[in-house]
Every structure is written in structure tokens, then in C-alpha cells.
mmCIF file of C-alpha atoms in Angstrom:
data_model
loop_
_atom_site.group_PDB
_atom_site.id
_atom_site.type_symbol
_atom_site.label_atom_id
_atom_site.label_comp_id
_atom_site.label_asym_id
_atom_site.label_seq_id
_atom_site.Cartn_x
_atom_site.Cartn_y
_atom_site.Cartn_z
ATOM 1 C CA MET E 270 27.910 26.333 -18.501
ATOM 2 C CA ARG E 271 28.699 22.637 -18.207
ATOM 3 C CA ASP E 272 27.720 20.116 -20.881
ATOM 4 C CA VAL E 273 24.535 18.255 -19.831
ATOM 5 C CA SER E 274 24.047 16.249 -23.038
ATOM 6 C CA ASP E 275 24.933 12.943 -21.338
ATOM 7 C CA GLU E 276 22.333 13.523 -18.631
ATOM 8 C CA ILE E 277 19.691 14.356 -21.222
ATOM 9 C CA SER E 278 20.586 11.197 -23.154
ATOM 10 C CA ALA E 279 20.211 9.180 -19.957
ATOM 11 C CA LEU E 280 16.777 10.710 -19.394
ATOM 12 C CA ARG E 281 15.806 9.837 -22.972
ATOM 13 C CA LYS E 282 16.799 6.241 -22.284
ATOM 14 C CA ARG E 283 14.714 6.153 -19.113
ATOM 15 C CA HIS E 284 11.774 7.588 -21.037
ATOM 16 C CA HIS E 285 12.129 4.877 -23.664
ATOM 17 C CA GLU E 286 12.241 2.202 -20.937
ATOM 18 C CA ALA E 287 9.085 3.689 -19.395
ATOM 19 C CA ALA E 288 7.248 3.016 -22.647
ATOM 20 C CA THR E 289 7.952 -0.667 -22.121
ATOM 21 C CA TYR E 290 6.980 -1.139 -18.471
ATOM 22 C CA LEU E 291 3.978 1.185 -18.737
ATOM 23 C CA LYS E 292 2.918 -0.594 -21.961
ATOM 24 C CA ILE E 293 2.323 2.744 -23.653
ATOM 25 C CA ASP E 294 1.364 1.292 -27.064
ATOM 26 C CA GLU E 295 -1.294 -0.881 -25.437
ATOM 27 C CA LEU E 296 -2.604 2.052 -23.417
ATOM 28 C CA ARG E 297 -2.884 4.276 -26.500
ATOM 29 C CA ALA E 298 -4.929 1.577 -28.219
ATOM 30 C CA ARG E 299 -7.074 0.969 -25.153
ATOM 31 C CA ARG E 300 -7.980 4.585 -24.320
ATOM 32 C CA PRO E 301 -10.369 5.238 -27.246
ATOM 33 C CA GLN E 302 -12.145 1.950 -26.494
ATOM 34 C CA LEU E 303 -12.657 2.993 -22.882
ATOM 35 C CA GLU E 304 -13.725 6.487 -23.886
ATOM 36 C CA THR E 305 -16.396 4.971 -26.138
ATOM 37 C CA GLU E 306 -17.648 2.730 -23.333
ATOM 38 C CA ALA E 307 -17.606 5.610 -20.834
ATOM 39 C CA SER E 308 -19.708 7.800 -23.134
ATOM 40 C CA ARG E 309 -22.527 5.278 -23.493
ATOM 41 C CA PRO E 310 -25.809 6.671 -22.095
ATOM 42 C CA ASP E 311 -26.642 3.356 -20.389
ATOM 43 C CA LEU E 312 -23.233 3.052 -18.722
ATOM 44 C CA TRP E 313 -24.549 3.480 -15.183
ATOM 45 C CA ASP E 314 -27.319 0.925 -15.619
ATOM 46 C CA ASP E 315 -24.679 -1.470 -14.305
ATOM 47 C CA ALA E 316 -22.927 0.461 -11.534
ATOM 48 C CA ASP E 317 -20.177 -2.130 -10.973
ATOM 49 C CA LYS E 318 -19.298 -2.200 -14.681
ATOM 50 C CA ALA E 319 -19.398 1.599 -14.812
ATOM 51 C CA ARG E 320 -16.948 1.916 -11.926
ATOM 52 C CA GLN E 321 -14.647 -0.595 -13.598
ATOM 53 C CA VAL E 322 -14.694 1.298 -16.912
ATOM 54 C CA THR E 323 -14.253 4.765 -15.419
ATOM 55 C CA GLY E 324 -11.560 3.526 -13.053
ATOM 56 C CA GLU E 325 -9.573 1.897 -15.852
ATOM 57 C CA LEU E 326 -9.996 4.974 -18.051
ATOM 58 C CA SER E 327 -8.686 7.193 -15.268
ATOM 59 C CA SER E 328 -5.627 4.956 -14.749
ATOM 60 C CA VAL E 329 -4.879 4.727 -18.471
ATOM 61 C CA THR E 330 -5.225 8.493 -18.896
ATOM 62 C CA ASP E 331 -2.991 9.197 -15.889
ATOM 63 C CA ASP E 332 -0.220 6.939 -17.231
ATOM 64 C CA LEU E 333 -0.336 8.372 -20.749
ATOM 65 C CA GLU E 334 -0.370 11.964 -19.537
ATOM 66 C CA ALA E 335 2.520 11.314 -17.137
ATOM 67 C CA TYR E 336 4.564 9.645 -19.894
ATOM 68 C CA ASP E 337 3.876 12.369 -22.454
ATOM 69 C CA ALA E 338 4.568 15.156 -19.950
ATOM 70 C CA LEU E 339 7.974 13.689 -19.110
ATOM 71 C CA GLY E 340 8.880 13.550 -22.796
ATOM 72 C CA ALA E 341 7.849 17.180 -23.256
ATOM 73 C CA ARG E 342 9.895 18.268 -20.235
ATOM 74 C CA ILE E 343 12.987 16.518 -21.617
ATOM 75 C CA ASP E 344 12.458 18.350 -24.916
ATOM 76 C CA ASP E 345 12.148 21.670 -23.091
ATOM 77 C CA VAL E 346 15.323 21.292 -21.047
ATOM 78 C CA GLU E 347 17.245 20.071 -24.105
ATOM 79 C CA VAL E 348 16.190 23.145 -26.121
ATOM 80 C CA LEU E 349 17.053 25.446 -23.217
ATOM 81 C CA ALA E 350 20.496 23.850 -22.834
ATOM 82 C CA GLU E 351 21.226 24.131 -26.568
ATOM 83 C CA LEU E 352 20.247 27.813 -26.650
ATOM 84 C CA ALA E 353 22.331 28.554 -23.571
ATOM 85 C CA ARG E 354 25.345 26.807 -25.085
ATOM 86 C CA GLU E 355 25.001 28.585 -28.436
ATOM 87 C CA GLU E 356 24.595 31.999 -26.818
ATOM 88 C CA HIS E 357 27.084 31.352 -23.998
ATOM 89 C CA ASP E 358 24.357 32.265 -21.535
ATOM 90 C CA ASP E 359 25.130 31.025 -18.021
ATOM 91 C CA SER E 360 22.145 32.791 -16.462
ATOM 92 C CA VAL E 361 19.885 29.728 -16.997
ATOM 93 C CA ALA E 362 22.372 27.188 -15.631
ATOM 94 C CA ALA E 363 20.592 26.918 -12.287
ATOM 95 C CA GLU E 364 17.218 26.508 -14.011
ATOM 96 C CA ILE E 365 18.611 23.681 -16.161
ATOM 97 C CA GLU E 366 20.150 21.927 -13.150
ATOM 98 C CA ASP E 367 16.861 22.135 -11.239
ATOM 99 C CA ALA E 368 14.941 20.770 -14.230
ATOM 100 C CA LEU E 369 17.334 17.817 -14.596
ATOM 101 C CA LYS E 370 17.093 16.971 -10.884
ATOM 102 C CA ALA E 371 13.298 17.173 -10.978
ATOM 103 C CA LEU E 372 13.142 14.919 -14.036
ATOM 104 C CA ALA E 373 15.456 12.359 -12.461
ATOM 105 C CA ALA E 374 13.323 12.298 -9.295
ATOM 106 C CA ASP E 375 10.093 11.931 -11.282
ATOM 107 C CA PHE E 376 11.529 9.074 -13.311
ATOM 108 C CA SER E 377 12.591 7.323 -10.107
ATOM 109 C CA ALA E 378 9.026 7.603 -8.826
ATOM 110 C CA LEU E 379 7.629 6.370 -12.142
ATOM 111 C CA GLU E 380 10.041 3.438 -12.287
ATOM 112 C CA LEU E 381 8.488 2.137 -9.088
ATOM 113 C CA ARG E 382 5.587 1.077 -11.322
ATOM 114 C CA SER E 383 7.833 -1.527 -12.956
ATOM 115 C CA LEU E 384 8.149 -3.234 -9.580
ATOM 116 C CA PHE E 385 4.418 -3.845 -9.288
ATOM 117 C CA THR E 386 4.193 -7.343 -10.722
ATOM 118 C CA GLY E 387 1.470 -8.872 -8.552
ATOM 119 C CA GLU E 388 -1.965 -9.681 -9.935
ATOM 120 C CA HIS E 389 -3.692 -7.412 -7.430
ATOM 121 C CA ASP E 390 -1.109 -4.657 -6.928
ATOM 122 C CA GLU E 391 -3.390 -1.909 -8.293
ATOM 123 C CA LEU E 392 -6.190 -2.658 -5.829
ATOM 124 C CA ASP E 393 -7.240 -1.174 -2.503
ATOM 125 C CA ALA E 394 -5.912 -2.904 0.597
ATOM 126 C CA ILE E 395 -7.621 -4.347 3.674
ATOM 127 C CA CYS E 396 -5.252 -3.997 6.623
ATOM 128 C CA GLU E 397 -5.422 -5.538 10.088
ATOM 129 C CA VAL E 398 -3.137 -4.502 12.934
ATOM 130 C CA GLN E 399 -2.881 -7.010 15.773
ATOM 131 C CA SER E 400 -0.923 -6.805 19.013
ATOM 132 C CA GLY E 401 1.266 -9.769 19.919
ATOM 133 C CA GLU E 402 3.739 -10.732 22.629
ATOM 134 C CA GLY E 403 4.691 -7.972 25.050
ATOM 135 C CA GLY E 404 1.621 -7.131 27.115
ATOM 136 C CA ALA E 405 0.827 -3.427 27.461
ATOM 137 C CA ASP E 406 3.842 -2.502 25.315
ATOM 138 C CA ALA E 407 2.545 -4.683 22.467
ATOM 139 C CA GLN E 408 -0.888 -3.051 22.651
ATOM 140 C CA ASP E 409 0.714 0.391 22.661
ATOM 141 C CA PHE E 410 2.938 -0.655 19.744
ATOM 142 C CA ALA E 411 -0.130 -1.813 17.781
ATOM 143 C CA ASN E 412 -1.616 1.652 18.259
ATOM 144 C CA MET E 413 1.674 3.218 17.108
ATOM 145 C CA LEU E 414 1.602 1.080 13.953
ATOM 146 C CA LEU E 415 -2.014 2.039 13.269
ATOM 147 C CA ARG E 416 -1.112 5.721 13.486
ATOM 148 C CA MET E 417 1.990 5.139 11.327
ATOM 149 C CA TYR E 418 -0.014 3.597 8.489
ATOM 150 C CA LEU E 419 -2.754 6.216 8.716
ATOM 151 C CA ARG E 420 -0.101 8.961 8.496
ATOM 152 C CA TRP E 421 1.585 7.196 5.565
ATOM 153 C CA ALA E 422 -1.731 6.960 3.696
ATOM 154 C CA GLU E 423 -2.365 10.655 4.350
ATOM 155 C CA ARG E 424 1.070 11.539 2.951
ATOM 156 C CA ARG E 425 0.356 9.503 -0.204
ATOM 157 C CA GLY E 426 -3.065 11.081 -0.690
ATOM 158 C CA PHE E 427 -4.877 7.776 -0.193
ATOM 159 C CA ASP E 428 -8.336 7.574 1.349
ATOM 160 C CA VAL E 429 -8.666 5.533 4.538
ATOM 161 C CA GLU E 430 -11.743 3.915 6.044
ATOM 162 C CA LEU E 431 -11.314 2.712 9.618
ATOM 163 C CA ASP E 432 -13.698 -0.219 10.015
ATOM 164 C CA GLU E 433 -13.031 -1.559 13.496
ATOM 165 C CA VAL E 434 -10.846 -0.869 16.524
ATOM 166 C CA SER E 435 -10.661 -2.973 19.692
ATOM 167 C CA GLU E 436 -9.178 -1.355 22.766
ATOM 168 C CA GLY E 437 -6.314 -3.070 24.532
ATOM 169 C CA SER E 438 -6.893 -4.513 27.987
ATOM 170 C CA GLU E 439 -4.012 -2.447 29.419
ATOM 171 C CA ALA E 440 -3.159 0.229 26.847
ATOM 172 C CA GLY E 441 -3.414 1.099 23.169
ATOM 173 C CA ILE E 442 -5.349 -1.362 21.015
ATOM 174 C CA SER E 443 -5.520 -5.116 20.670
ATOM 175 C CA SER E 444 -6.532 -4.921 16.990
ATOM 176 C CA ALA E 445 -7.816 -2.651 14.242
ATOM 177 C CA THR E 446 -9.103 -3.121 10.701
ATOM 178 C CA PHE E 447 -8.902 -0.392 8.073
ATOM 179 C CA MET E 448 -9.010 -0.053 4.319
ATOM 180 C CA VAL E 449 -6.589 2.037 2.261
ATOM 181 C CA LYS E 450 -8.109 3.141 -1.031
ATOM 182 C CA GLY E 451 -6.040 4.306 -3.973
ATOM 183 C CA ARG E 452 -4.135 3.059 -6.984
ATOM 184 C CA HIS E 453 -1.388 0.588 -5.980
ATOM 185 C CA ALA E 454 -2.418 0.700 -2.305
ATOM 186 C CA TYR E 455 -2.116 -3.087 -2.053
ATOM 187 C CA GLY E 456 1.054 -3.193 -4.163
ATOM 188 C CA LEU E 457 2.746 -0.882 -1.666
ATOM 189 C CA LEU E 458 1.267 -2.177 1.572
ATOM 190 C CA ARG E 459 1.943 -5.849 0.886
ATOM 191 C CA SER E 460 5.560 -5.024 1.724
ATOM 192 C CA GLU E 461 4.382 -4.312 5.279
ATOM 193 C CA HIS E 462 2.620 -7.637 5.791
ATOM 194 C CA GLY E 463 4.213 -9.507 8.682
ATOM 195 C CA VAL E 464 5.424 -9.228 12.255
ATOM 196 C CA HIS E 465 6.990 -5.981 13.520
ATOM 197 C CA ARG E 466 9.267 -5.715 16.603
ATOM 198 C CA LEU E 467 9.748 -2.734 18.930
ATOM 199 C CA VAL E 468 12.612 -2.309 21.402
ATOM 200 C CA ARG E 469 12.460 0.636 23.825
ATOM 201 C CA MET E 470 12.516 1.722 27.461
ATOM 202 C CA SER E 471 9.039 0.676 28.529
ATOM 203 C CA PRO E 472 6.744 3.462 29.813
ATOM 204 C CA PHE E 473 4.733 0.704 31.502
ATOM 205 C CA ASN E 474 7.645 -0.698 33.515
ATOM 206 C CA ALA E 475 8.160 0.905 36.936
ATOM 207 C CA GLN E 476 11.889 0.140 36.768
ATOM 208 C CA GLY E 477 12.136 1.701 33.296
ATOM 209 C CA LYS E 478 13.643 -1.463 31.844
ATOM 210 C CA ARG E 479 14.089 -2.065 28.151
ATOM 211 C CA GLN E 480 11.153 -4.017 26.721
ATOM 212 C CA THR E 481 10.619 -5.902 23.458
ATOM 213 C CA ALA E 482 7.101 -5.957 22.010
ATOM 214 C CA PHE E 483 5.528 -7.362 18.872
ATOM 215 C CA ALA E 484 2.606 -6.480 16.634
ATOM 216 C CA ALA E 485 1.585 -7.642 13.168
ATOM 217 C CA LEU E 486 0.040 -6.196 10.041
ATOM 218 C CA LYS E 487 -1.997 -8.429 7.744
ATOM 219 C CA VAL E 488 -2.713 -7.079 4.263
ATOM 220 C CA THR E 489 -5.330 -8.426 1.835
ATOM 221 C CA PRO E 490 -6.286 -7.080 -1.610
ATOM 222 C CA PHE E 491 -9.857 -5.783 -1.640
ATOM 223 C CA LEU E 492 -11.883 -7.478 -4.372
ATOM 224 C CA GLU E 493 -15.195 -5.721 -4.892
ATOM 225 C CA ASP E 494 -16.615 -8.515 -7.000
ATOM 226 C CA VAL E 495 -15.842 -12.068 -5.881
ATOM 227 C CA PRO E 496 -18.157 -14.207 -8.047
ATOM 228 C CA ASP E 497 -16.469 -17.527 -7.266
ATOM 229 C CA ILE E 498 -16.948 -17.248 -3.507
ATOM 230 C CA VAL E 499 -20.218 -18.838 -2.372
ATOM 231 C CA ILE E 500 -20.936 -18.615 1.342
ATOM 232 C CA ASP E 501 -23.580 -20.783 2.970
ATOM 233 C CA ASP E 502 -25.497 -18.934 5.673
ATOM 234 C CA LYS E 503 -25.194 -21.915 8.020
ATOM 235 C CA ASP E 504 -21.411 -21.524 7.899
ATOM 236 C CA LEU E 505 -21.633 -18.031 9.399
ATOM 237 C CA ARG E 506 -21.902 -16.802 12.962
ATOM 238 C CA ILE E 507 -23.005 -13.174 13.073
ATOM 239 C CA ASP E 508 -22.560 -11.270 16.338
ATOM 240 C CA THR E 509 -23.695 -7.740 17.066
ATOM 241 C CA TYR E 510 -22.127 -5.742 19.860
ATOM 242 C CA ARG E 511 -21.572 -2.262 21.199
ATOM 243 C CA SER E 512 -18.548 -0.797 19.482
ATOM 244 C CA SER E 513 -15.909 1.189 21.281
ATOM 245 C CA GLY E 514 -12.907 3.059 20.045
ATOM 246 C CA ALA E 515 -9.609 3.552 21.832
ATOM 247 C CA GLY E 516 -10.826 6.134 24.304
ATOM 248 C CA GLY E 517 -13.117 7.579 21.663
ATOM 249 C CA GLN E 518 -10.086 8.293 19.513
ATOM 250 C CA HIS E 519 -10.906 6.225 16.442
ATOM 251 C CA VAL E 520 -14.608 5.407 16.098
ATOM 252 C CA ASN E 521 -17.909 6.581 17.493
ATOM 253 C CA VAL E 522 -19.565 4.394 20.103
ATOM 254 C CA THR E 523 -22.716 2.773 18.679
ATOM 255 C CA ASP E 524 -24.819 -0.343 19.179
ATOM 256 C CA SER E 525 -24.557 -1.399 15.553
ATOM 257 C CA ALA E 526 -21.151 -3.128 15.329
ATOM 258 C CA VAL E 527 -21.127 -6.466 13.492
ATOM 259 C CA ARG E 528 -18.652 -9.350 13.644
ATOM 260 C CA ILE E 529 -18.957 -12.208 11.143
ATOM 261 C CA THR E 530 -17.131 -15.507 11.667
ATOM 262 C CA HIS E 531 -16.809 -18.038 8.842
ATOM 263 C CA LEU E 532 -16.945 -21.229 10.895
ATOM 264 C CA PRO E 533 -15.231 -23.684 8.463
ATOM 265 C CA THR E 534 -12.101 -21.522 8.191
ATOM 266 C CA GLY E 535 -12.263 -19.446 11.378
ATOM 267 C CA THR E 536 -11.967 -16.271 9.281
ATOM 268 C CA VAL E 537 -13.334 -13.218 11.080
ATOM 269 C CA SER E 538 -14.459 -9.866 9.691
ATOM 270 C CA SER E 539 -15.744 -6.920 11.718
ATOM 271 C CA CYS E 540 -17.116 -3.469 10.991
ATOM 272 C CA GLN E 541 -18.341 -0.790 13.383
ATOM 273 C CA ASN E 542 -17.794 2.438 11.496
ATOM 274 C CA GLU E 543 -20.862 2.620 9.260
ATOM 275 C CA ARG E 544 -24.062 4.435 10.217
ATOM 276 C CA SER E 545 -26.287 1.385 10.636
ATOM 277 C CA GLN E 546 -26.081 -2.270 11.573
ATOM 278 C CA HIS E 547 -27.163 -3.206 8.054
ATOM 279 C CA GLN E 548 -24.332 -1.161 6.493
ATOM 280 C CA ASN E 549 -21.822 -2.644 8.932
ATOM 281 C CA LYS E 550 -22.990 -6.154 8.005
ATOM 282 C CA ASP E 551 -22.699 -5.459 4.259
ATOM 283 C CA ARG E 552 -19.192 -4.063 4.667
ATOM 284 C CA ALA E 553 -18.102 -6.950 6.903
ATOM 285 C CA MET E 554 -19.388 -9.429 4.291
ATOM 286 C CA GLN E 555 -17.413 -7.669 1.547
ATOM 287 C CA VAL E 556 -14.247 -7.923 3.590
ATOM 288 C CA LEU E 557 -14.977 -11.552 4.515
ATOM 289 C CA LYS E 558 -15.390 -12.503 0.857
ATOM 290 C CA ALA E 559 -12.079 -10.838 0.004
ATOM 291 C CA LYS E 560 -10.356 -12.800 2.772
ATOM 292 C CA LEU E 561 -11.917 -16.092 1.665
ATOM 293 C CA ALA E 562 -10.932 -15.359 -1.943
ATOM 294 C CA GLU E 563 -7.351 -15.047 -0.804
ATOM 295 C CA LEU E 564 -7.521 -18.358 1.023
ATOM 296 C CA GLU E 565 -8.814 -19.979 -2.166
ATOM 297 C CA ARG E 566 -5.953 -18.507 -4.200
ATOM 298 C CA GLN E 567 -3.456 -19.782 -1.677
ATOM 299 C CA LYS E 568 -5.016 -23.218 -1.807
ATOM 300 C CA ARG E 569 -4.992 -23.331 -5.607
ATOM 301 C CA GLU E 570 -1.379 -22.225 -5.832
ATOM 302 C CA ASP E 571 -0.363 -24.424 -2.903
ATOM 303 C CA GLU E 572 1.805 -21.637 -1.510
ATOM 304 C CA LEU E 573 1.048 -19.977 1.784
ATOM 305 C CA ASN E 574 3.045 -16.963 0.684
ATOM 306 C CA ALA E 575 1.401 -16.636 -2.748
ATOM 307 C CA ILE E 576 -0.001 -13.206 -1.958
ATOM 308 C CA ARG E 577 0.591 -12.089 1.608
ATOM 309 C CA GLY E 578 3.706 -14.006 2.557
ATOM 310 C CA THR E 579 4.292 -16.717 5.103
ATOM 311 C CA GLN E 580 2.305 -16.420 8.327
ATOM 312 C CA HIS E 581 4.183 -16.515 11.635
ATOM 313 C CA SER E 582 3.337 -16.204 15.290
ATOM 314 C CA VAL E 583 3.493 -12.596 16.444
ATOM 315 C CA GLY E 584 6.582 -13.008 18.588
ATOM 316 C CA PHE E 585 10.322 -13.679 18.775
ATOM 317 C CA GLY E 586 12.140 -14.816 15.667
ATOM 318 C CA SER E 587 9.377 -14.030 13.177
ATOM 319 C CA GLN E 588 9.694 -10.283 12.610
ATOM 320 C CA ILE E 589 10.174 -8.642 9.219
ATOM 321 C CA ARG E 590 11.276 -5.312 10.693
ATOM 322 C CA SER E 591 12.742 -4.012 13.943
ATOM 323 C CA TYR E 592 12.141 -0.560 15.430
ATOM 324 C CA VAL E 593 14.843 0.103 18.020
ATOM 325 C CA MET E 594 14.540 3.188 20.247
ATOM 326 C CA GLN E 595 16.973 2.088 22.979
ATOM 327 C CA PRO E 596 19.952 1.793 23.359
ATOM 328 C CA TYR E 597 20.258 3.366 19.880
ATOM 329 C CA GLN E 598 17.879 4.675 17.210
ATOM 330 C CA MET E 599 17.320 2.499 14.141
ATOM 331 C CA VAL E 600 14.600 0.970 12.015
ATOM 332 C CA LYS E 601 15.808 -1.979 9.937
ATOM 333 C CA ASP E 602 13.960 -4.247 7.525
ATOM 334 C CA LEU E 603 15.318 -7.765 7.885
ATOM 335 C CA ARG E 604 14.471 -8.771 4.302
ATOM 336 C CA SER E 605 15.786 -5.902 2.183
ATOM 337 C CA GLU E 606 18.241 -4.773 4.924
ATOM 338 C CA HIS E 607 17.136 -1.182 4.326
ATOM 339 C CA GLU E 608 17.586 0.889 7.479
ATOM 340 C CA THR E 609 17.372 4.416 8.857
ATOM 341 C CA GLY E 610 18.163 6.180 12.113
ATOM 342 C CA ASN E 611 15.104 8.430 11.817
ATOM 343 C CA VAL E 612 12.745 6.369 13.981
ATOM 344 C CA ASP E 613 10.404 9.290 14.662
ATOM 345 C CA GLY E 614 10.083 9.970 10.943
ATOM 346 C CA VAL E 615 9.152 6.348 10.248
ATOM 347 C CA PHE E 616 6.502 6.341 12.965
ATOM 348 C CA ASP E 617 5.187 9.543 11.401
ATOM 349 C CA GLY E 618 4.580 7.717 8.123
ATOM 350 C CA ALA E 619 7.896 7.928 6.227
ATOM 351 C CA LEU E 620 7.659 4.393 4.806
ATOM 352 C CA ASP E 621 8.112 4.869 1.061
ATOM 353 C CA ASP E 622 11.837 4.033 1.081
ATOM 354 C CA PHE E 623 11.171 0.791 2.978
ATOM 355 C CA MET E 624 8.411 -0.183 0.551
ATOM 356 C CA GLU E 625 10.539 0.499 -2.521
ATOM 357 C CA ALA E 626 13.509 -1.363 -1.009
ATOM 358 C CA PHE E 627 11.267 -4.377 -0.368
ATOM 359 C CA LEU E 628 9.920 -4.378 -3.934
ATOM 360 C CA ARG E 629 13.440 -4.164 -5.349
ATOM 361 C CA TRP E 630 14.597 -6.936 -2.996
ATOM 362 C CA GLN E 631 11.644 -9.096 -4.026
ATOM 363 C CA ARG E 632 12.432 -8.618 -7.707
ATOM 364 C CA SER E 633 16.100 -9.511 -7.184
ATOM 365 C CA GLU E 634 15.061 -12.618 -5.250
ATOM 366 C CA SER E 635 12.736 -13.758 -8.059
ATOM 367 C CA LEU E 636 15.438 -13.165 -10.667
ATOM 368 C CA ALA E 637 17.896 -15.201 -8.595
ATOM 369 C CA VAL E 638 15.428 -18.097 -8.491
ATOM 370 C CA ASP E 639 14.812 -17.886 -12.240
#
């Protein structure tokens, strides 16, 4: 059996590095404090505080258990390799190789955590898909992107709440708003914020000519408590309307849809997926406050790309990623330069490699500036 001591040493090093970027010492000190708070009989007298405590405790526990489990697995494979070497037993060689590969893959997934450096990366994400230049193809492309992100969230085990969908005038959708709920949802999805470009043989062109279409995704961190945002009622226009999904595909048709416009900034928030008009209004106000909080952060930092990146028109020359279906098959991110020929897989939600490539590119860019 081959000597695997160098690989085990490399895994030990990665485990030691994980203690640094996961802040294991801080987490071990924090867990008993959170456990004490979570066990208080009056915890749920303040529901918001209770959710904060239990959510933090869950995250801390998950990180500590993941870290400790990796250390134990390294110990196990090291003991197995030593016994096999001492007894000249090659029958466990395949088991050892599989264990080393699994550990390497799990460390790669864990190391993604070190790339989450944004203030709000752990939060849920509010996402808005919007069709751009390209007519019916752009509206169809917007619907394709909506499905792509819903499939990606399903693959990751995230919960999704679809708040609003507006049908396209010719095909697909003109816009949609949805929330992705789960740890690091915003940290991952902020890599998708921007203009996306599709090149294909148009199904809407009688001559079957190649068509370029654009759609955009806007991503905002969802802040449940935004105490510094005060909204004057006179600054709001609240419209109610009859909601409609894309052919009944996405949302039920009701008379309770609500659209809120913040007149000073032109910020719009809509919801049509709750059971009542009152619930739709409450949800739309939550989303509006999150959007206005982001505008305030951008203003304070004096950087339009402080959180979501620079805004562009949804058209030529502004895309972050191209999806080419004709005359060849390729999806390429124009920032990280990550690419793949598996276009169908990407549209089916295989986005993790693009997200990780973006985060690594972003870190290298920040280091270059420093």
C-alpha cells in the first residue's frame, strides 16, 4: 500500500487553518453563553431576540461540530493507514483512498467559508429578476434565470419564497421577486448580481436567426430588523391589484397583491404570494426597508458597489456573464473568467463553481488593491 502520510499531513494543515477562519476559539467561548440565553424561560417574550439567539446558536454549533468531525475523521484514517502499513494489509487501501478524497472535498467546501468577508454574507437574500433588451427573448430569458435560481436553491437545500411575478407582454416574465432563505444565501447570491446575456437561435424569430437577449438579477441582503430606517407615510404610494402568475405557473391569482413605491427614491417593493392583502403589505414593507437600508449604506460609504456592485443598464456592454447556445455551447463569467460548456447543467442550477470562482476572484482583486 502506498504511503499516504504526506496527504494526511496536508489535511492536518488544512484543519489547523480552518480553526483560524472559522474562529474556533471564539465559537467555543460563545456557545455556552448562547446556550444559557437559549435556556431562559422568558426567551420567547421577545420573539425577534429569541430568533437571533437560536439562529446564532445553531450556526455556532454547526461550525464546531463540522470542525470537530473533520479532525476525528483525519484521526481515523491516520490510524487505519498506520495499522495497514504495520500489518502489510492492502485490503483497506481502497477505503483509505476514498476517505482521503472525501476529506479533501469536505475541506474544499468548508474553505469556501473563508471567502465570505461581507458584513451581510450570512443573511437571507432578496432577489429580483428583470428582463432587459431583446423583446420576447429577453422575457423568456428572465423566466429561464428565475427557474435556474430556484433550481440552484433547491440543490443547496435553501428555502425559497416567491413574492411576485409579472408576466411578460410577449413571453416568459418581465420581472419576479423572490427570497432565498438559508445561511450564506446572500454571500453566495451576491456573485450573481448584475446583467446576464443570452445568445441563441431565437424560437420567436420566424427566420430562426440568432438573437441576443439580456436580463438582470438584483440581490439585496434581507435585514429583518432595520431600526435606523424611518419611513414617512406621505412618502409612500400603495397600490393594490389583481395578481397573476406566468400562466398560473408561479403564484395563485388573487385580488390581494400590494405594490409599495417609496416616492423620494423611486424604490418599489411588491408582494402577491401571501394569503391576505394585509400580509402582502407587511411583507412588501419588510422588503422595502431592506432596500432602503442598502441605499443608506451605499450613501454612507459613497460607493455604488459597496454591497451589490455597480448598476448598469440591462443591455449591451454591461453583462457579467454570457450564456451562449449558438453557434457553440458555453457559459462564461466575464469577471472571474470561469467557464463551462455544460449550458444545460447551468440552467438547471449548477452554479456553485461560478459562485466560488467569483468569490476567489473578488478576494484576489482586493489583495491586489491592498
